[in-house]
Coordinates of C-alpha atoms (C1' of nucleotides) in Angstrom, one line a residue:
Chain C
M1 CA -17.8 6.5 19.1
R2 CA -16.6 10.4 19.0
Y3 CA -14.2 12.1 16.8
P4 CA -12.5 15.6 17.2
A5 CA -13.3 18.2 14.5
F6 CA -10.2 18.9 11.6
P7 CA -8.1 20.9 14.0
A8 CA -9.4 24.3 12.5
A9 CA -7.0 27.6 11.5
R10 CA -3.4 27.0 9.6
P11 CA -1.3 30.4 9.0
Q12 CA -2.6 31.2 6.1
G13 CA 0.1 32.8 3.3
S14 CA 0.5 36.2 1.9
Q15 CA -1.1 34.7 -1.7
G16 CA -4.3 33.1 -2.5
G17 CA -8.5 31.3 -0.3
T18 CA -9.1 31.3 1.9
P19 CA -9.0 27.7 3.5
R20 CA -13.1 26.4 4.7
M21 CA -13.0 26.0 8.5
S22 CA -14.8 24.3 10.2
T23 CA -17.4 23.6 8.1
P24 CA -18.1 19.2 7.1
V25 CA -15.0 17.1 6.1
R26 CA -15.6 16.5 1.9
V27 CA -13.2 14.2 0.6
R28 CA -13.0 12.9 -3.0
F29 CA -11.4 9.5 -5.0
A30 CA -11.1 10.8 -8.0
P31 CA -9.7 8.2 -10.8
S32 CA -9.4 8.2 -14.1
P33 CA -11.7 5.1 -15.7
T34 CA -8.8 4.5 -18.2
G35 CA -8.0 1.0 -16.3
H36 CA -8.2 -1.1 -13.0
L37 CA -7.4 0.3 -10.0
H38 CA -4.8 0.5 -8.4
V39 CA -3.2 -0.6 -5.6
G40 CA -1.3 3.5 -5.8
G41 CA -5.1 4.8 -6.1
A42 CA -6.7 1.8 -3.6
R43 CA -3.9 3.3 -0.8
T44 CA -5.2 7.3 -2.2
A45 CA -9.4 6.2 -1.9
L46 CA -8.6 4.2 1.4
F47 CA -7.1 7.4 3.3
N48 CA -9.3 9.5 2.3
W49 CA -12.3 6.6 2.9
L50 CA -11.2 7.1 6.4
F51 CA -10.3 10.4 6.7
A52 CA -13.6 11.3 6.1
R53 CA -14.8 8.5 8.3
H54 CA -12.8 9.9 11.3
Y55 CA -14.3 13.5 11.1
R56 CA -17.5 11.6 10.2
G57 CA -17.8 13.7 6.9
V58 CA -18.4 12.6 3.6
F59 CA -16.7 11.0 0.5
V60 CA -17.4 11.7 -2.4
L61 CA -16.3 9.6 -5.3
R62 CA -15.7 12.0 -8.9
I63 CA -15.3 10.8 -12.3
E64 CA -12.7 12.1 -14.3
D65 CA -13.6 11.7 -18.3
T66 CA -12.1 13.4 -19.2
D67 CA -9.5 12.2 -21.2
L68 CA -11.8 10.4 -24.4
E69 CA -9.8 8.4 -26.3
R70 CA -8.6 7.0 -22.6
S71 CA -11.9 5.9 -20.8
Q72 CA -13.4 3.0 -20.9
E73 CA -16.9 2.7 -19.3
A74 CA -15.7 -1.2 -18.6
Y75 CA -12.7 0.3 -16.7
T76 CA -15.3 2.2 -14.2
K77 CA -17.4 0.2 -13.6
A78 CA -13.5 -1.8 -12.4
I79 CA -12.8 0.8 -10.2
L80 CA -16.9 0.6 -8.6
D81 CA -16.3 -3.1 -8.1
G82 CA -13.2 -3.0 -6.6
L83 CA -13.2 0.0 -4.8
R84 CA -16.8 -2.3 -3.3
W85 CA -14.3 -5.3 -3.4
L86 CA -11.9 -2.7 -0.9
G87 CA -15.5 -3.4 1.4
L88 CA -15.5 1.1 1.5
D89 CA -18.4 2.8 1.0
W90 CA -19.0 5.5 -0.4
D91 CA -21.3 9.2 -0.1
E92 CA -22.6 10.5 -3.1
G93 CA -21.4 9.8 -6.6
P94 CA -22.1 7.1 -9.7
D95 CA -24.3 5.3 -8.4
V96 CA -25.7 6.6 -5.6
G97 CA -25.9 10.6 -7.5
G98 CA -25.6 13.3 -4.5
P99 CA -27.3 17.4 -4.4
H100 CA -23.9 18.3 -6.5
G101 CA -23.1 15.2 -8.6
P102 CA -23.5 14.6 -11.8
Y103 CA -20.0 12.8 -10.8
F104 CA -18.6 12.1 -14.1
Q105 CA -17.0 14.9 -15.8
S106 CA -18.1 14.4 -19.2
Q107 CA -21.4 15.2 -17.9
R108 CA -20.7 18.2 -16.7
E109 CA -20.2 20.4 -19.0
D110 CA -22.0 23.6 -18.5
R111 CA -19.7 23.6 -15.3
Y112 CA -16.9 24.0 -17.5
R113 CA -18.9 26.0 -19.5
A114 CA -19.9 28.6 -17.7
A115 CA -17.0 28.4 -16.2
I116 CA -14.9 29.0 -18.9
E117 CA -17.3 32.0 -20.2
R118 CA -16.3 33.6 -17.0
L119 CA -12.6 34.0 -17.1
L120 CA -12.6 34.8 -20.9
H121 CA -14.9 37.9 -19.9
E122 CA -12.9 39.2 -17.1
G123 CA -9.9 38.1 -20.0
K124 CA -8.4 36.0 -18.4
L125 CA -7.9 33.3 -20.4
Y126 CA -7.0 33.8 -24.1
H127 CA -7.3 32.0 -26.8
C128 CA -4.2 30.0 -28.2
F129 CA -3.9 28.6 -31.8
C130 CA -0.4 27.4 -31.4
T131 CA -0.5 22.8 -33.1
A132 CA 1.2 20.4 -32.1
E133 CA 3.9 20.0 -34.3
T134 CA 5.0 24.2 -33.0
L135 CA 5.1 23.8 -29.9
E136 CA 7.3 20.9 -30.5
A137 CA 9.4 22.5 -32.0
M138 CA 9.4 24.9 -29.4
R139 CA 10.5 22.9 -26.7
K140 CA 13.0 21.4 -28.5
D141 CA 13.6 24.9 -29.6
Q142 CA 15.0 25.8 -25.8
A143 CA 16.3 22.0 -24.7
E144 CA 19.0 23.7 -27.3
R145 CA 19.3 26.5 -25.3
K146 CA 19.2 24.6 -22.5
V147 CA 16.3 27.5 -21.1
D148 CA 13.0 26.1 -18.9
I149 CA 11.3 24.7 -20.8
K150 CA 6.6 25.9 -21.3
Y151 CA 5.1 27.4 -22.9
D152 CA 6.0 31.3 -24.8
G153 CA 3.1 33.2 -24.9
R154 CA 3.5 33.5 -29.0
C155 CA -0.6 33.3 -29.4
R156 CA -1.3 35.5 -25.6
A157 CA -1.3 38.5 -27.7
L158 CA -2.9 37.6 -30.5
D159 CA -6.3 40.7 -30.7
R160 CA -10.1 40.2 -30.8
A161 CA -10.1 40.4 -34.9
E162 CA -7.2 38.2 -35.1
V163 CA -8.7 34.8 -33.0
E164 CA -12.2 35.1 -34.8
R165 CA -11.0 35.8 -38.0
R166 CA -8.9 32.8 -37.4
I167 CA -11.6 30.9 -35.4
A168 CA -13.8 31.3 -38.2
A169 CA -11.3 30.0 -41.2
G170 CA -11.6 26.1 -39.2
E171 CA -8.8 26.9 -37.4
T172 CA -9.0 24.5 -33.6
F173 CA -7.5 26.3 -30.9
V174 CA -6.3 25.4 -27.1
L175 CA -8.0 28.0 -24.3
R176 CA -5.6 28.7 -22.0
L177 CA -4.9 30.5 -18.5
R178 CA -3.1 34.0 -18.8
R179 CA -1.2 32.9 -15.3
P180 CA 0.2 36.2 -13.0
E181 CA 3.8 37.1 -13.0
R182 CA 6.2 36.8 -10.3
E183 CA 3.2 36.1 -8.2
W184 CA 4.4 33.0 -4.4
V185 CA 2.0 30.6 -5.1
E186 CA 2.1 28.7 -1.9
W187 CA 0.1 26.1 0.4
D188 CA 0.9 24.7 3.1
D189 CA 0.7 20.8 2.7
I190 CA -0.6 18.8 6.1
T191 CA 1.5 16.0 5.3
K192 CA 4.2 17.9 3.6
G193 CA 4.8 21.1 5.3
R194 CA 4.4 24.7 3.2
L195 CA 5.5 24.1 -0.3
S196 CA 5.5 27.1 -2.1
F197 CA 6.3 28.1 -6.3
T198 CA 6.4 31.0 -8.0
S199 CA 4.1 31.5 -10.6
D200 CA 6.3 31.9 -13.1
Q201 CA 7.3 28.8 -12.7
L202 CA 4.5 27.8 -14.1
D203 CA 3.4 26.6 -17.5
D204 CA 0.0 29.4 -19.0
L205 CA -1.7 25.9 -18.7
V206 CA -4.0 24.8 -21.1
V207 CA -7.1 24.3 -19.8
V208 CA -10.0 23.6 -22.8
K209 CA -8.3 21.2 -24.9
S210 CA -8.9 21.7 -28.9
D211 CA -11.5 18.8 -29.0
G212 CA -13.3 21.2 -26.3
M213 CA -12.9 18.8 -23.7
P214 CA -11.3 20.8 -20.4
T215 CA -8.2 19.0 -19.4
Y216 CA -8.1 17.6 -15.6
N217 CA -6.6 20.6 -14.4
F218 CA -9.4 22.7 -14.8
A219 CA -12.1 20.1 -14.4
V220 CA -10.3 19.1 -10.8
V221 CA -10.7 22.5 -9.6
V222 CA -13.8 23.5 -11.1
D223 CA -15.7 20.7 -9.6
D224 CA -13.4 20.7 -5.9
I225 CA -14.9 24.4 -6.2
D226 CA -18.7 23.1 -7.7
M227 CA -18.3 19.5 -4.8
R228 CA -17.7 21.6 -1.4
I229 CA -14.7 19.4 -1.7
T230 CA -12.6 20.7 1.6
H231 CA -9.8 18.5 1.7
V232 CA -7.6 17.3 -1.4
I233 CA -6.4 13.8 -0.6
R234 CA -3.4 12.7 -2.9
G235 CA -0.7 10.9 -4.2
E236 CA 2.0 13.3 -4.3
D237 CA 2.8 12.7 -8.1
H238 CA 0.6 16.3 -8.0
I239 CA 2.2 17.9 -6.1
S240 CA 3.0 20.3 -9.0
N241 CA -0.2 20.1 -10.2
T242 CA -1.1 21.8 -7.3
P243 CA 0.2 26.1 -7.4
K244 CA -0.9 25.4 -11.8
Q245 CA -5.0 24.0 -9.8
I246 CA -4.3 27.6 -6.9
L247 CA -3.4 29.9 -10.1
L248 CA -7.4 29.1 -10.9
Y249 CA -8.3 28.6 -7.4
R250 CA -7.4 32.6 -8.3
A251 CA -9.0 32.8 -11.2
L252 CA -12.0 31.5 -10.2
G253 CA -12.0 33.5 -6.7
A254 CA -12.1 30.4 -4.4
P255 CA -11.1 29.8 -1.4
L256 CA -8.8 27.8 -1.3
P257 CA -9.2 23.8 0.0
W258 CA -6.7 21.8 2.2
F259 CA -4.4 19.8 0.5
A260 CA -2.0 16.5 1.4
H261 CA -0.3 14.5 -0.2
I262 CA 0.5 11.5 0.4
P263 CA 3.8 9.1 -0.3
M264 CA 4.0 7.1 -3.9
I265 CA 4.1 2.8 -3.5
L266 CA 7.2 1.5 -5.0
G267 CA 8.5 -1.2 -6.1
K268 CA 11.5 -3.2 -4.4
D269 CA 14.4 -0.9 -7.2
R270 CA 11.8 2.2 -5.5
A271 CA 10.3 3.6 -8.3
R272 CA 7.2 3.7 -8.8
L273 CA 4.7 0.6 -7.9
S274 CA 4.0 -0.5 -11.6
K275 CA 3.7 -4.2 -13.5
R276 CA 6.7 -4.8 -13.8
H277 CA 6.9 -5.2 -9.7
G278 CA 4.5 -8.0 -10.4
A279 CA 0.6 -7.2 -9.6
T280 CA -0.5 -3.6 -9.3
S281 CA -4.6 -3.6 -9.8
V282 CA -7.0 -4.8 -6.9
V283 CA -8.7 -7.6 -8.7
E284 CA -5.3 -9.1 -9.4
Y285 CA -5.2 -9.9 -5.1
E286 CA -8.5 -10.8 -5.5
K287 CA -7.8 -13.3 -8.0
M288 CA -4.2 -14.6 -5.4
G289 CA -7.1 -15.5 -3.0
Y290 CA -5.6 -12.7 -1.0
D291 CA -8.7 -11.3 1.7
P292 CA -10.0 -7.5 1.4
E293 CA -10.1 -6.7 4.8
A294 CA -6.5 -7.9 5.0
F295 CA -5.7 -6.2 2.4
R296 CA -7.2 -3.3 3.6
N297 CA -5.2 -3.3 6.1
Y298 CA -2.1 -3.6 5.1
L299 CA -2.3 -1.1 2.6
A300 CA -3.9 1.1 5.2
L301 CA 0.1 -0.2 7.5
L302 CA 1.8 1.4 3.8
G303 CA 2.9 5.4 5.2
W304 CA 0.2 5.0 8.0
A305 CA 1.0 4.3 12.0
P306 CA -1.1 4.1 14.6
T307 CA -0.7 5.8 17.6
D308 CA 0.2 2.9 19.3
H309 CA 2.1 1.6 16.8
T310 CA 2.6 -2.4 17.9
R311 CA -0.3 -2.9 17.1
E312 CA -1.3 -3.7 13.2
I313 CA -4.3 -6.0 12.3
L314 CA -6.9 -2.7 12.9
S315 CA -10.5 -2.9 12.5
R316 CA -11.7 -1.2 10.5
D317 CA -13.9 0.8 12.9
E318 CA -10.6 0.9 14.5
L319 CA -9.0 2.6 11.5
F320 CA -11.6 4.6 11.2
A321 CA -10.7 5.4 15.0
E322 CA -7.5 6.1 14.4
F323 CA -6.7 7.3 11.4
T324 CA -5.7 11.2 10.7
L325 CA -3.3 12.3 7.6
D326 CA -0.5 13.9 11.2
R327 CA 0.7 10.1 11.2
V328 CA 1.1 9.7 7.6
S329 CA 4.9 9.4 6.8
S330 CA 6.6 11.3 3.9
H331 CA 8.2 9.1 2.8
G332 CA 7.7 6.9 -0.1
A333 CA 7.0 3.1 0.7
I334 CA 8.2 -0.4 -0.6
F335 CA 4.8 -3.1 -1.4
D336 CA 6.3 -6.0 0.6
L337 CA 4.0 -9.0 -0.2
D338 CA 5.2 -11.4 2.3
K339 CA 4.4 -9.0 4.8
L340 CA 0.3 -8.8 2.7
T341 CA 0.6 -12.0 2.6
W342 CA 1.3 -12.3 6.3
M343 CA -1.5 -10.4 6.9
N344 CA -3.7 -12.2 5.3
A345 CA -2.6 -15.5 7.3
E346 CA -2.8 -13.8 10.6
Y347 CA -7.4 -12.7 8.9
I348 CA -7.6 -15.9 8.3
K349 CA -6.2 -17.8 11.4
R350 CA -9.0 -15.4 13.2
F351 CA -11.9 -16.1 10.8
S352 CA -14.9 -18.8 12.4
P353 CA -14.0 -22.7 11.0
A354 CA -17.3 -22.1 9.6
T355 CA -17.0 -18.3 8.6
L356 CA -14.0 -19.5 6.5
L357 CA -15.2 -22.1 4.9
A358 CA -17.8 -19.3 3.5
K359 CA -14.6 -17.5 2.1
L360 CA -13.0 -20.1 0.8
R361 CA -16.4 -21.7 -0.9
P362 CA -16.2 -20.1 -4.4
W363 CA -12.6 -21.6 -4.9
L364 CA -13.3 -25.1 -3.5
A365 CA -15.3 -25.1 -6.0
Q366 CA -12.9 -25.5 -8.4
I367 CA -11.4 -28.0 -7.5
P368 CA -12.2 -31.8 -9.3
G369 CA -14.4 -34.1 -7.9
F370 CA -15.3 -31.4 -4.7
P371 CA -17.4 -31.8 -2.5
G372 CA -16.7 -35.2 -2.8
G373 CA -19.3 -36.5 -0.4
L374 CA -18.4 -34.1 2.0
D375 CA -20.9 -33.3 4.4
E376 CA -21.4 -29.6 5.9
P377 CA -20.2 -30.6 9.0
A378 CA -17.3 -32.2 7.2
L379 CA -16.3 -29.4 5.2
V380 CA -15.9 -26.4 7.9
K381 CA -14.3 -29.0 9.6
L382 CA -11.9 -29.1 6.7
A383 CA -11.9 -25.3 6.9
G384 CA -10.5 -25.4 10.1
L385 CA -8.1 -27.9 8.8
Y386 CA -6.6 -25.4 7.3
R387 CA -6.8 -22.3 9.4
E388 CA -3.7 -22.2 10.5
R389 CA -2.5 -23.0 6.8
L390 CA -3.2 -21.3 4.5
K391 CA -1.6 -18.2 3.6
T392 CA -4.0 -17.1 0.6
Y393 CA -7.2 -18.7 -0.1
N394 CA -6.2 -19.9 -3.5
E395 CA -3.7 -21.6 -1.5
I396 CA -6.3 -25.0 -0.7
L397 CA -6.7 -26.0 -4.1
T398 CA -3.9 -27.6 -4.2
M399 CA -3.5 -27.8 -0.4
A400 CA -7.0 -29.4 -0.1
D401 CA -7.0 -31.3 -3.6
W402 CA -7.0 -35.1 -2.4
F403 CA -10.2 -34.6 0.0
F404 CA -12.4 -34.4 -2.4
T405 CA -10.8 -37.1 -5.2
A406 CA -8.6 -40.1 -3.6
P407 CA -5.3 -40.8 -4.6
T408 CA -3.9 -42.5 -7.5
T409 CA -0.2 -41.6 -6.6
Y410 CA 1.9 -40.9 -4.4
D411 CA 4.3 -39.6 -2.8
A412 CA 7.8 -41.5 -3.9
K413 CA 9.4 -39.5 -1.3
G414 CA 7.2 -41.0 1.3
L415 CA 7.1 -44.9 -0.4
E416 CA 11.0 -44.5 0.3
K417 CA 10.4 -44.2 3.7
A418 CA 7.8 -46.8 4.4
A419 CA 9.1 -49.5 2.1
K420 CA 12.2 -48.3 4.4
I421 CA 10.5 -49.8 7.4
G422 CA 9.6 -52.7 5.9
G423 CA 6.6 -54.5 6.3
A424 CA 4.2 -51.7 5.3
R425 CA 1.9 -54.7 3.4
G426 CA 1.0 -56.0 5.5
L427 CA 1.2 -54.1 8.3
L428 CA -0.4 -52.2 7.2
N429 CA -3.8 -54.8 6.4
R430 CA -3.4 -55.0 10.0
L431 CA -4.0 -51.8 10.4
L432 CA -7.9 -52.1 8.7
E433 CA -8.7 -55.2 10.1
R434 CA -8.9 -53.1 13.2
L435 CA -10.1 -50.1 12.0
R436 CA -13.1 -51.7 10.3
A437 CA -13.8 -52.4 13.6
A438 CA -13.3 -49.7 15.1
P439 CA -16.6 -48.1 17.5
E440 CA -15.9 -45.0 16.4
F441 CA -15.2 -43.3 13.0
A442 CA -13.5 -39.1 15.3
E443 CA -10.2 -37.7 16.3
G444 CA -9.5 -39.4 20.1
P445 CA -10.9 -42.9 19.6
L446 CA -9.1 -43.2 16.4
E447 CA -5.8 -41.3 17.4
A448 CA -6.2 -44.3 20.7
L449 CA -6.8 -47.4 18.4
V450 CA -3.3 -46.4 16.2
R451 CA -1.6 -46.2 19.3
S452 CA -1.5 -48.9 21.2
F453 CA -1.7 -51.1 18.0
A454 CA 2.0 -49.6 17.3
E455 CA 2.1 -50.3 20.2
A456 CA 1.2 -53.9 19.4
E457 CA 2.9 -54.2 16.5
G458 CA 6.9 -53.4 18.2
R459 CA 6.1 -50.2 16.2
K460 CA 7.2 -46.7 16.3
F461 CA 3.7 -44.5 16.0
G462 CA 5.0 -42.5 13.5
D463 CA 5.6 -44.7 11.4
V464 CA 2.3 -45.9 11.1
V465 CA 0.3 -42.8 10.8
H466 CA 3.4 -41.1 7.9
L467 CA 2.4 -44.4 6.7
C468 CA -1.3 -43.7 7.1
R469 CA -1.2 -40.2 5.7
L470 CA 0.5 -40.9 2.6
G471 CA -2.3 -43.7 1.4
L472 CA -4.9 -41.5 2.4
S473 CA -3.6 -38.5 0.7
G474 CA -0.6 -39.5 -1.1
R475 CA 1.1 -36.8 0.5
T476 CA 3.9 -36.1 3.6
A477 CA 2.3 -33.3 4.7
T478 CA -1.4 -32.6 5.7
P479 CA -3.2 -31.8 8.5
G480 CA -3.2 -33.9 11.7
L481 CA -4.1 -37.5 10.8
F482 CA -6.8 -38.1 12.8
E483 CA -8.5 -35.0 11.7
V484 CA -7.4 -36.0 7.9
M485 CA -9.9 -39.7 9.4
A486 CA -12.9 -37.4 10.7
V487 CA -13.6 -35.3 7.8
L488 CA -13.5 -38.6 5.4
G489 CA -14.9 -40.0 7.4
R490 CA -14.8 -44.4 7.7
D491 CA -16.1 -45.7 4.0
R492 CA -13.9 -43.2 2.3
C493 CA -10.1 -44.0 5.1
L494 CA -10.8 -47.7 4.3
A495 CA -11.2 -48.2 0.7
R496 CA -8.2 -45.6 0.3
L497 CA -5.9 -47.6 2.4
E498 CA -7.1 -50.7 0.8
R499 CA -6.2 -49.2 -2.4
F500 CA -3.3 -48.7 -1.0
A501 CA -2.4 -51.2 0.9
A502 CA -2.4 -52.7 -3.3
V503 CA 0.2 -51.2 -3.9
C504 CA 2.2 -50.2 -0.9
P505 CA 5.4 -51.2 -0.5
T506 CA 6.4 -55.4 1.6
Chain T
rG1 C1' 18.2 20.5 -17.6
rG2 C1' 14.9 23.0 -14.9
rC3 C1' 11.5 23.0 -10.4
rC4 C1' 9.5 19.9 -6.5
rC5 C1' 10.0 16.2 -2.7
rC6 C1' 12.6 12.5 0.5
rA7 C1' 16.7 9.9 3.6
rU8 C1' 16.0 5.6 11.1
rG9 C1' 18.2 -2.8 10.5
rG10 C1' 16.5 -6.2 3.6
rU11 C1' 11.3 -4.8 4.6
rG12 C1' 7.0 -1.2 6.5
rU13 C1' 6.8 1.6 10.6
rA14 C1' 7.7 4.0 16.1
rA15 C1' 10.6 7.3 19.2
rC16 C1' 5.3 12.9 22.2
rC17 C1' 7.5 20.3 21.4
rG18 C1' 16.5 17.2 21.5
rG19 C1' 18.6 13.4 27.2
rC20 C1' 17.9 5.0 25.0
rU21 C1' 21.4 -0.3 26.2
rA22 C1' 17.1 3.0 19.0
rA23 C1' 11.4 0.1 19.9
rC24 C1' 7.0 -3.1 17.3
rA25 C1' 5.8 -6.0 12.8
rC26 C1' 7.4 -8.8 8.3
rG27 C1' 10.8 -11.6 6.8
rC28 C1' 15.7 -14.5 8.2
rA29 C1' 18.9 -18.4 11.7
rG30 C1' 18.9 -21.2 15.6
rC31 C1' 16.1 -23.8 19.6
rC32 C1' 11.7 -26.1 21.5
rC33 C1' 6.8 -28.1 21.6
rU34 C1' 4.9 -32.6 17.5
rC35 C1' 2.6 -38.4 13.6
rU36 C1' 4.1 -34.9 8.6
rC37 C1' 3.2 -29.2 7.4
rA38 C1' 1.2 -25.5 9.4
rA39 C1' 0.8 -22.5 13.5
rG40 C1' 2.7 -22.0 18.0
rG41 C1' 6.4 -20.3 21.6
rC42 C1' 12.0 -19.1 23.0
rU43 C1' 16.5 -16.8 21.8
rG44 C1' 19.4 -14.5 17.6
rA45 C1' 22.0 -12.1 13.8
rG46 C1' 20.9 -7.0 11.0
rA47 C1' 20.7 -0.2 11.0
rG48 C1' 24.0 3.5 15.5
rC49 C1' 19.5 6.1 12.4
rG50 C1' 22.2 7.8 4.1
rC51 C1' 27.3 11.6 4.0
rG52 C1' 29.9 15.8 6.2
rG53 C1' 29.8 20.3 8.9
rG54 C1' 28.1 23.0 12.5
rU55 C1' 24.3 24.7 17.0
rU56 C1' 23.9 22.2 22.1
rC57 C1' 25.9 20.4 28.1
rG58 C1' 23.0 16.8 25.4
rA59 C1' 20.8 16.0 18.0
rG60 C1' 18.0 10.2 14.6
rU61 C1' 15.4 14.4 16.3
rC62 C1' 17.2 21.1 15.1
rC63 C1' 20.6 24.4 10.7
rC64 C1' 23.9 24.6 6.4
rG65 C1' 26.0 21.4 1.8
rC66 C1' 26.8 17.8 -0.5
rU67 C1' 25.4 12.4 -2.2
rG68 C1' 21.6 9.5 -3.2
rG69 C1' 16.4 7.8 -4.8
rG70 C1' 11.6 9.6 -6.3
rG71 C1' 7.6 12.9 -9.2
rC72 C1' 6.7 16.2 -12.7
rU73 C1' 7.4 19.3 -16.7
rA74 C1' 1.6 17.5 -22.2
rC75 C1' -4.5 20.2 -25.6
rC76 C1' -2.5 12.2 -19.7
rA77 C1' -4.6 11.6 -15.2

RNA sequence: GGCCCCAUGGUGUAACCGGCUAACACGCAGCCCUCUCAAGGCUGAGAGCGCGGGUUCGAGUCCCGCUGGGGCUACCA
């Protein structure tokens, strides 16, 4: 499979750096470990991964843990697990390393420090001693006067002596970027087209927090430059961060990467997907019994479509071959659980019984009584019976539990029906006679047996079948009766039917 | 409030640089198949492309305005 090189030059705007061209594609997914992998994040990761694989580039994973308060190590693992579950692999990142590590921002302080010193030296940063209270008051005042809410630059002009004095006095401070005035900040977004802002709309953004840690916007830029990121693919909620970051690229004298802001994933009310819309983290879908490949396939189609959009079931390699950013849509997409579920069922139907059994094992193991004496071939057969009935793996728990523990109660509606046909118990006992004598307990012969039995009895075939089904499973709906009987085997079938005959309507 | 993004059936999308009775899938309804449940097959309802103006022989596709939805407005990422 050959993929084209990323189409190169874009018309370059008046300001800003020049994008690297025709160098190998390098993209990254940069989650912060403050929670589990969210479906929005998962799709961003997926698009980056697909983009990298399509162009035979490099996919980097970087952990953005500069928020000491909220970051937790356990979440880093959770996110990695989520990505692995989806089948994504990264070429550089935590646990695999790479030439541009470390891949945890908390371990890259020397990088930030070097950049800070340079910028400080060049007079591009300044110390700001404003406290949270001061800033809050300032914003409140601005809100009342209905003017733009942004930092008014009151610490911009502090002279060196005062700065040193206040630092010596132990005042805490942040470092802010001196924002240029009346400059265009523009870029050609791959998915949104040309986007432009002016520097006056921007703030003197904080680059270093009072705890000494770099802020998100600063760390991202330093790292993306260091890691030679060529394409920044992220959610469109980052659009407004982009001009700030571009200012940083300029201050650092670095070329701009390409930017591609992909639309958000929304809940039914068209607001960004959140917990109140239902499951939002990828592990929850795993627990609900979704297959990772189906989930990934569904996610890929959320905001993107292949050239031939009539094909929706796409393998990993087909996604690699097909995925390009120009086919990403520009508006948000509602996460549709029904369609995901449909797609999951499509995947299940495509598995061989043996494969499906392997996927089902963790769930089957939770069923009381499992394996209930069923041997491997019977289990494979059982998986085959549910291949076209399961929508999610966890459904096996409630659909097939009776295979492993004989029923003790029988569906009320089923009993009513059994009563209605009259003489059910006698019928069952006569059938039992025949079954005991059946030479072969296999699907075809069993069906032939029951058919001729029904005929001999002057009964409707269906009535006999329903009666047996109820006796074997306690239910009115199961896979085909004779397939079920073959899976259960003669002994279990006879035992269950005998037991049922004892309580069955006469 | 300010700035920015977006707008094709209920949902996800398609419709190449303007030329169709607006297509595919999910979901929904009905029918068929059938031992039940599924699966499968067939048929159907559902948008005239948010609204209003332009441009054009011709606009879902281009332009303007409006409306609606969303995002951002932190020493969070």
